[in-house]
Short mmCIF file of C-alpha atoms and ligand atoms in Angstrom, two decimals:
data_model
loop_
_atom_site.label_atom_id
_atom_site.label_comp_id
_atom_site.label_asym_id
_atom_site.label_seq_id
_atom_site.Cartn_x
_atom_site.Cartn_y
_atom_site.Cartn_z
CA UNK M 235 3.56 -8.48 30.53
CA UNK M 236 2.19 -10.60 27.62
CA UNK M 237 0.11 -8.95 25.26
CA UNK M 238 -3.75 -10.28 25.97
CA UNK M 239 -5.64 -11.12 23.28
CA UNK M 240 -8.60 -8.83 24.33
CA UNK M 241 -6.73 -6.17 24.51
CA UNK M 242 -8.16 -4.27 26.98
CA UNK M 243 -5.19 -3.30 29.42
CA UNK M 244 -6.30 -2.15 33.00
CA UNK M 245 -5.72 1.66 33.31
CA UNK M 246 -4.41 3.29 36.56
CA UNK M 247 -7.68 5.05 38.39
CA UNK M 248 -9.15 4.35 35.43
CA UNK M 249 -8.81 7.34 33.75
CA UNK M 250 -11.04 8.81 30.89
CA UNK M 251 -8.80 8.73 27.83
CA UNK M 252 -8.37 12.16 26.39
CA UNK M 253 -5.82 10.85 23.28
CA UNK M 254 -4.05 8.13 22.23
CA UNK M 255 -0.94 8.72 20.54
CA UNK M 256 1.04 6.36 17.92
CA UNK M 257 4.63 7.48 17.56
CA UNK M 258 5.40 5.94 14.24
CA UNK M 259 9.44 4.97 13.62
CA UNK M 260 11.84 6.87 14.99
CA UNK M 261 9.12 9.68 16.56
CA UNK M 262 9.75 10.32 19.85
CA UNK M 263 7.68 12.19 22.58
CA UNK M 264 10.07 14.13 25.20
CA UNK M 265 10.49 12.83 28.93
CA UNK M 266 9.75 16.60 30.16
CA UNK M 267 6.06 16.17 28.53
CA UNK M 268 5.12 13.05 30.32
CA UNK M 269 3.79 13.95 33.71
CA UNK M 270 3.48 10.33 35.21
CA UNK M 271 3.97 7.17 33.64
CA UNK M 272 2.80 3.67 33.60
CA UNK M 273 3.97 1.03 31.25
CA UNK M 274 1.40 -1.57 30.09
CA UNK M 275 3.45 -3.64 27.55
CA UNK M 276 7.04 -3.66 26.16
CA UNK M 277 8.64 -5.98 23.80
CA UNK M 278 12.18 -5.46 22.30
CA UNK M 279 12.01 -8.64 19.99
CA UNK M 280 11.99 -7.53 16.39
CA UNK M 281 12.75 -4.41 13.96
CA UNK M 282 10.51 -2.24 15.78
CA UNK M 283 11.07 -1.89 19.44
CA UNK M 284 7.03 -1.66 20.90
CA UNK M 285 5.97 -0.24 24.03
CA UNK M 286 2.51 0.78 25.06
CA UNK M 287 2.16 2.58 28.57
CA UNK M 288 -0.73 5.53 29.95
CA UNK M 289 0.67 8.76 30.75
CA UNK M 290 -0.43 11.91 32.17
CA UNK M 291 0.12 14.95 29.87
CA UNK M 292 -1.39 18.44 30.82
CA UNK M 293 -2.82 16.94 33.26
CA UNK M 294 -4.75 14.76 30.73
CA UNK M 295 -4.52 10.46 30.51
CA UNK M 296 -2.88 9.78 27.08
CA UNK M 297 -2.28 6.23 25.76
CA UNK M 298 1.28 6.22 24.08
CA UNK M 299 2.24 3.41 21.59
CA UNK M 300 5.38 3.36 20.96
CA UNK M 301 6.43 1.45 17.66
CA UNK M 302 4.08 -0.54 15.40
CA UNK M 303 3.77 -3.44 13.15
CA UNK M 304 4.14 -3.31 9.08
CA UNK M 305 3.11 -5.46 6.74
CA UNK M 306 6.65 -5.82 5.40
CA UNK M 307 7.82 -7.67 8.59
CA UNK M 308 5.28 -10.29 7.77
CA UNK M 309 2.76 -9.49 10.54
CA UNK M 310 -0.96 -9.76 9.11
CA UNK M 311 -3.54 -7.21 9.34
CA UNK M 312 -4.63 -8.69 13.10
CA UNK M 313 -1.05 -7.42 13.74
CA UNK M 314 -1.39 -4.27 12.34
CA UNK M 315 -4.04 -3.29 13.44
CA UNK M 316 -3.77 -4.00 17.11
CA UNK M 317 -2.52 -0.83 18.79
CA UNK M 318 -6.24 0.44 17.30
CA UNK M 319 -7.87 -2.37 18.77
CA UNK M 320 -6.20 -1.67 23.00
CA UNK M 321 -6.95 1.61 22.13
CA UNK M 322 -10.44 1.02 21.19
CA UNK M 323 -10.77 -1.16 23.84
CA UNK M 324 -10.00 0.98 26.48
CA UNK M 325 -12.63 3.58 25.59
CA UNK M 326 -10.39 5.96 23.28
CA UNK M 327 -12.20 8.38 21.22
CA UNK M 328 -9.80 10.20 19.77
CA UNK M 329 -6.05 9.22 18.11
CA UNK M 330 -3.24 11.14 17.07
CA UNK M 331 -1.30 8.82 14.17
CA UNK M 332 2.39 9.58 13.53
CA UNK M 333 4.79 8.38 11.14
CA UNK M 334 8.07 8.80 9.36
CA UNK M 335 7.66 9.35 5.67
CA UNK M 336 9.53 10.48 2.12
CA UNK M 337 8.27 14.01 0.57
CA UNK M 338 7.19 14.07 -2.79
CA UNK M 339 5.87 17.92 -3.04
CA UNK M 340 8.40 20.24 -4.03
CA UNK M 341 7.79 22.72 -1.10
CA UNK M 342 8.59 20.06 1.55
CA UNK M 343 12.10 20.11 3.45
CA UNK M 344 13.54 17.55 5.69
CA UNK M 345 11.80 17.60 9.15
CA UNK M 346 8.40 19.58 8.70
CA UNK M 347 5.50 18.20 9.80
CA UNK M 348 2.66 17.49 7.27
CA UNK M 349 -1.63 16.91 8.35
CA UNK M 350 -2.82 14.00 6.20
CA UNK M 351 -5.82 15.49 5.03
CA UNK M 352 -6.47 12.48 2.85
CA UNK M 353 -4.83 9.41 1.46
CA UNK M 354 -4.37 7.20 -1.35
CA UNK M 355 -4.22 3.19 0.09
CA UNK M 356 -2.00 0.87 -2.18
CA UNK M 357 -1.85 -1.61 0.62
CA UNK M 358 -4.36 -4.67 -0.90
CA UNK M 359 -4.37 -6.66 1.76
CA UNK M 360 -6.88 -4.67 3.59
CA UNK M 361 -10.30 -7.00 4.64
CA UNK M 362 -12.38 -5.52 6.91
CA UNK M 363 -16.21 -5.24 7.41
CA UNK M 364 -16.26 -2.07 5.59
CA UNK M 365 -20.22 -1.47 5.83
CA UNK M 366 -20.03 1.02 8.39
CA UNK M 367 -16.94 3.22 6.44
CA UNK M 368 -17.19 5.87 4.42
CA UNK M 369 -14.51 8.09 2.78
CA UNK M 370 -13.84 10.67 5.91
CA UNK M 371 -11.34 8.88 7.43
CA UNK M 372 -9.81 11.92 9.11
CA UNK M 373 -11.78 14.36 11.67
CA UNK M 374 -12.13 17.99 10.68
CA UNK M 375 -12.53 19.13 14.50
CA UNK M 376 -9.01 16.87 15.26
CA UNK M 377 -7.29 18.62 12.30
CA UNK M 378 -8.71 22.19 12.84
CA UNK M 379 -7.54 21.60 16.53
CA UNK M 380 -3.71 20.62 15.45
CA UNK M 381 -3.53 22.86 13.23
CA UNK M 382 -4.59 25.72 15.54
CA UNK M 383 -1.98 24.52 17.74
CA UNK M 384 0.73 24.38 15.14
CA UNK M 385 0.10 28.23 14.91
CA UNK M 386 -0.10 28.78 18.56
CA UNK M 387 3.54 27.46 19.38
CA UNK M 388 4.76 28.76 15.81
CA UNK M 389 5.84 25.24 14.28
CA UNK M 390 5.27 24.81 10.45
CA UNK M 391 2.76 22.40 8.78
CA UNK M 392 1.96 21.32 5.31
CA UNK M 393 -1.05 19.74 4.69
CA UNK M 394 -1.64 17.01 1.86
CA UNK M 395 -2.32 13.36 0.38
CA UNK M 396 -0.55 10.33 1.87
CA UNK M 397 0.30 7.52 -0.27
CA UNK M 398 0.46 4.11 1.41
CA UNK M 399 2.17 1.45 0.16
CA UNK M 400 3.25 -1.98 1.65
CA UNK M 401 6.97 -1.48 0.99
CA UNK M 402 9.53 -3.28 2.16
CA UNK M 403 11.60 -0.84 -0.02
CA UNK M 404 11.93 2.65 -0.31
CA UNK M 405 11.08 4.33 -4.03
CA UNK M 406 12.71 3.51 -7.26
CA UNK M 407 13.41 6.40 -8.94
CA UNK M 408 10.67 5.39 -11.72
CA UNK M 409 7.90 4.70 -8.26
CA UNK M 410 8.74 8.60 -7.34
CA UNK M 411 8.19 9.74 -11.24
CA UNK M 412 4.37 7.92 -10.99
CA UNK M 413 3.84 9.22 -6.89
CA UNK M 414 4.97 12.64 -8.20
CA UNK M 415 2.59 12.71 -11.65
CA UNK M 416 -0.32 11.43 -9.41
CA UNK M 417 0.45 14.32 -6.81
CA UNK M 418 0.94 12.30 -3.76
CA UNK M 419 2.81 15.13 -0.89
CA UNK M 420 4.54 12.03 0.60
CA UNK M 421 4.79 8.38 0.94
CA UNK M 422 4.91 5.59 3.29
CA UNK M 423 4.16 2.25 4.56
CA UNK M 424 2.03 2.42 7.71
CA UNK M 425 -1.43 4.85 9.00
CA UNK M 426 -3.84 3.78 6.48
CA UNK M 427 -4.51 0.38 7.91
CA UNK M 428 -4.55 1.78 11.32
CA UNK M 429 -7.00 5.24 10.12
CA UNK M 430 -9.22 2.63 8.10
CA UNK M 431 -9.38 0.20 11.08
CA UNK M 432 -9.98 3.10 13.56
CA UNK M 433 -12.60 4.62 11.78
CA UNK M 434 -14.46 1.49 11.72
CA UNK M 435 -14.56 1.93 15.44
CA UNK M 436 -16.08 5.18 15.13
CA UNK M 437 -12.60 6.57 16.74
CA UNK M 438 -12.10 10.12 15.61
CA UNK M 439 -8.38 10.08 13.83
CA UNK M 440 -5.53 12.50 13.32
CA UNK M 441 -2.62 11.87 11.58
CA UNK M 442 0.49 13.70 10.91
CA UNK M 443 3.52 12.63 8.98
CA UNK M 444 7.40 13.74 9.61
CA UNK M 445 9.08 14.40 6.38
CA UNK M 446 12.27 12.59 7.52
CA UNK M 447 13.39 12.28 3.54
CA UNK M 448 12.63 14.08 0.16
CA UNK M 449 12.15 11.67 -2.57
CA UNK M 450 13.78 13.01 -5.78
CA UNK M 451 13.93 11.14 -8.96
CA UNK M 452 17.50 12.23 -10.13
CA UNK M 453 18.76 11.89 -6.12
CA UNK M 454 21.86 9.66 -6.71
CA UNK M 455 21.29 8.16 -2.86
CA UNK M 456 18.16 6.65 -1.67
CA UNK M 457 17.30 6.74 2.31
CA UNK M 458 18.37 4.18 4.62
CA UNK M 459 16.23 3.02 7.47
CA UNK M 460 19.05 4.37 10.33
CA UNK M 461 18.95 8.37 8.32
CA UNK M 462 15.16 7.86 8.50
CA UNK M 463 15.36 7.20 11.91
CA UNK M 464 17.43 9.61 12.63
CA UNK M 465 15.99 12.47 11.00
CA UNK M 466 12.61 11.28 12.17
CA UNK M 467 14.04 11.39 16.36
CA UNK M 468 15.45 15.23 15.36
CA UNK M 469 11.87 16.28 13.37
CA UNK M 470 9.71 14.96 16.61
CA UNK M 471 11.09 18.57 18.08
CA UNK M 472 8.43 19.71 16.06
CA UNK M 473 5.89 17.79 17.15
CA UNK M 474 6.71 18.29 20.54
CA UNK M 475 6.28 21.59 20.77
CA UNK M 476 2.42 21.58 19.13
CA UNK M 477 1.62 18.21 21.43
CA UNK M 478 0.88 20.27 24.58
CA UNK M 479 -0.84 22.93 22.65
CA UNK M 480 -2.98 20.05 20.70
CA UNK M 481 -3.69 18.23 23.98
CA UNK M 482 -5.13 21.26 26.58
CA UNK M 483 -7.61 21.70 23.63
CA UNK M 484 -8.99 17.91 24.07
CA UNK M 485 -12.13 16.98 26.72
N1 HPA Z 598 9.32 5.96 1.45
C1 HPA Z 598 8.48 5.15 2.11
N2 HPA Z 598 8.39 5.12 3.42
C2 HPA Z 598 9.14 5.97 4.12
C3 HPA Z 598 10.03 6.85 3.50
C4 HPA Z 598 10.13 6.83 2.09
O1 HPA Z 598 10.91 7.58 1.48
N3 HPA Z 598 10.64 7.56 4.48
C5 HPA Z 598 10.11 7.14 5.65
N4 HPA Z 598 9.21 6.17 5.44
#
């Protein structure tokens, strides 16, 4: 299926949306969640393998996107920003935004889970009509209702500042010395565009990051994309377990 321009896919029965999920790289949601499935768009070309399909989950109709686009592949904002924009424009009110990303707070290990509860956008290649955004990017009823789920199936969760940055590389050791003295709790190259862009749609957001690599100044080794891929497919246990919990709370 080629991706329309309007983006507005036709939905089986045409379902009320409860969520739409983005599973950011190397996140993965488990078969046993997804009641029924229908996929909408797939496309293997690239870094990134995309797919977009409707499932049922509890019972509920969830919009998955599987993979997304980042500036450092050379894909413009339009790009970026278009999971948002078939969300949008198939009635979504509420998104759950994933990603993979390096911890920078001290009390972080490989594979938790931590809420963005606000961010710090180095990306400068953001133009948008910003006249109907303001600063609360992130829903408090979204985050209270995640993080009451975390509790309910016992799963961990920080909570803290994302820092986004346009990559294409991961942190020099001097890059982790400034993230660290500014107190960013991790780091990454995607979610802000898409939270900015989402907001401006008066979408209510979540967004959760998997801590798939601790960035240390005196670490010899930096990450490589495959053990960030890798750690991020073993940390989406995690997530899997609240995801249920999160989603019989939603309308
Ligand atoms: N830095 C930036 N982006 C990332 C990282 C990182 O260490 N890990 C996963 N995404």
């Amino acid at each position: 299926m080629k991706h329309k321009k309007d983006y507005s896919f036709k939905l089986i029965n045409n379902n009320n949306i409860s969520l739409a999920l983005i599973l950011g790289s190397g996140v993965e949601l488990e078969n046993r969640l997804v009641e029924s499935k229908n996929i909408l768009f797939e496309d293997n070309t690239g870094v990134h393998h995309k797919l977009i399909y409707s499932c049922t989950m509890q019972g509920k109709a969830i919009l998955v996107f599987k993979g997304r686009k980042h500036f450092y592949e050379g894909w413009s904002l339009d790009e970026i920003t278009a999971n948002i924009k078939t969300a949008s424009g198939c009635g979504v009110e509420n998104i759950l935004v994933t990603n993979a990303a390096g911890g920078l707070n001290e009390n972080f290990k490989d594979g938790e889970l931590m809420l963005i509860t606000s961010h710090i956008n180095f990306i400068d290649k953001l133009k948008f009509d910003s006249s109907n955004l303001n600063r609360n990017f992130y829903s408090k009823d979204l985050q209270k209702k995640f993080l009451e789920a975390c509790k309910m199936v016992n799963v961990k969760i920080h909570e803290g500042t994302y820092g986004c940055y346009t990559g294409p590389t991961y942190e020099t050791k001097a890059e982790i010395r400034v993230q660290k003295k500014i107190k960013l709790d991790a780091a990454g190259m995607s979610t802000v565009p898409e939270v900015i862009f989402a907001a401006g749609k008066n979408i209510n957001v979540v967004a959760v990051s998997v801590i798939t690599n601790l960035l240390k100044e005196n670490a010899v080794l930096t990450a490589s994309h495959d053990e960030v891929l890798s750690m991020a497919a073993s940390a989406s246990k995690d997530l899997n377990k609240v995801l249920p919990a999160f989603i019989n709370q939603l309308n």
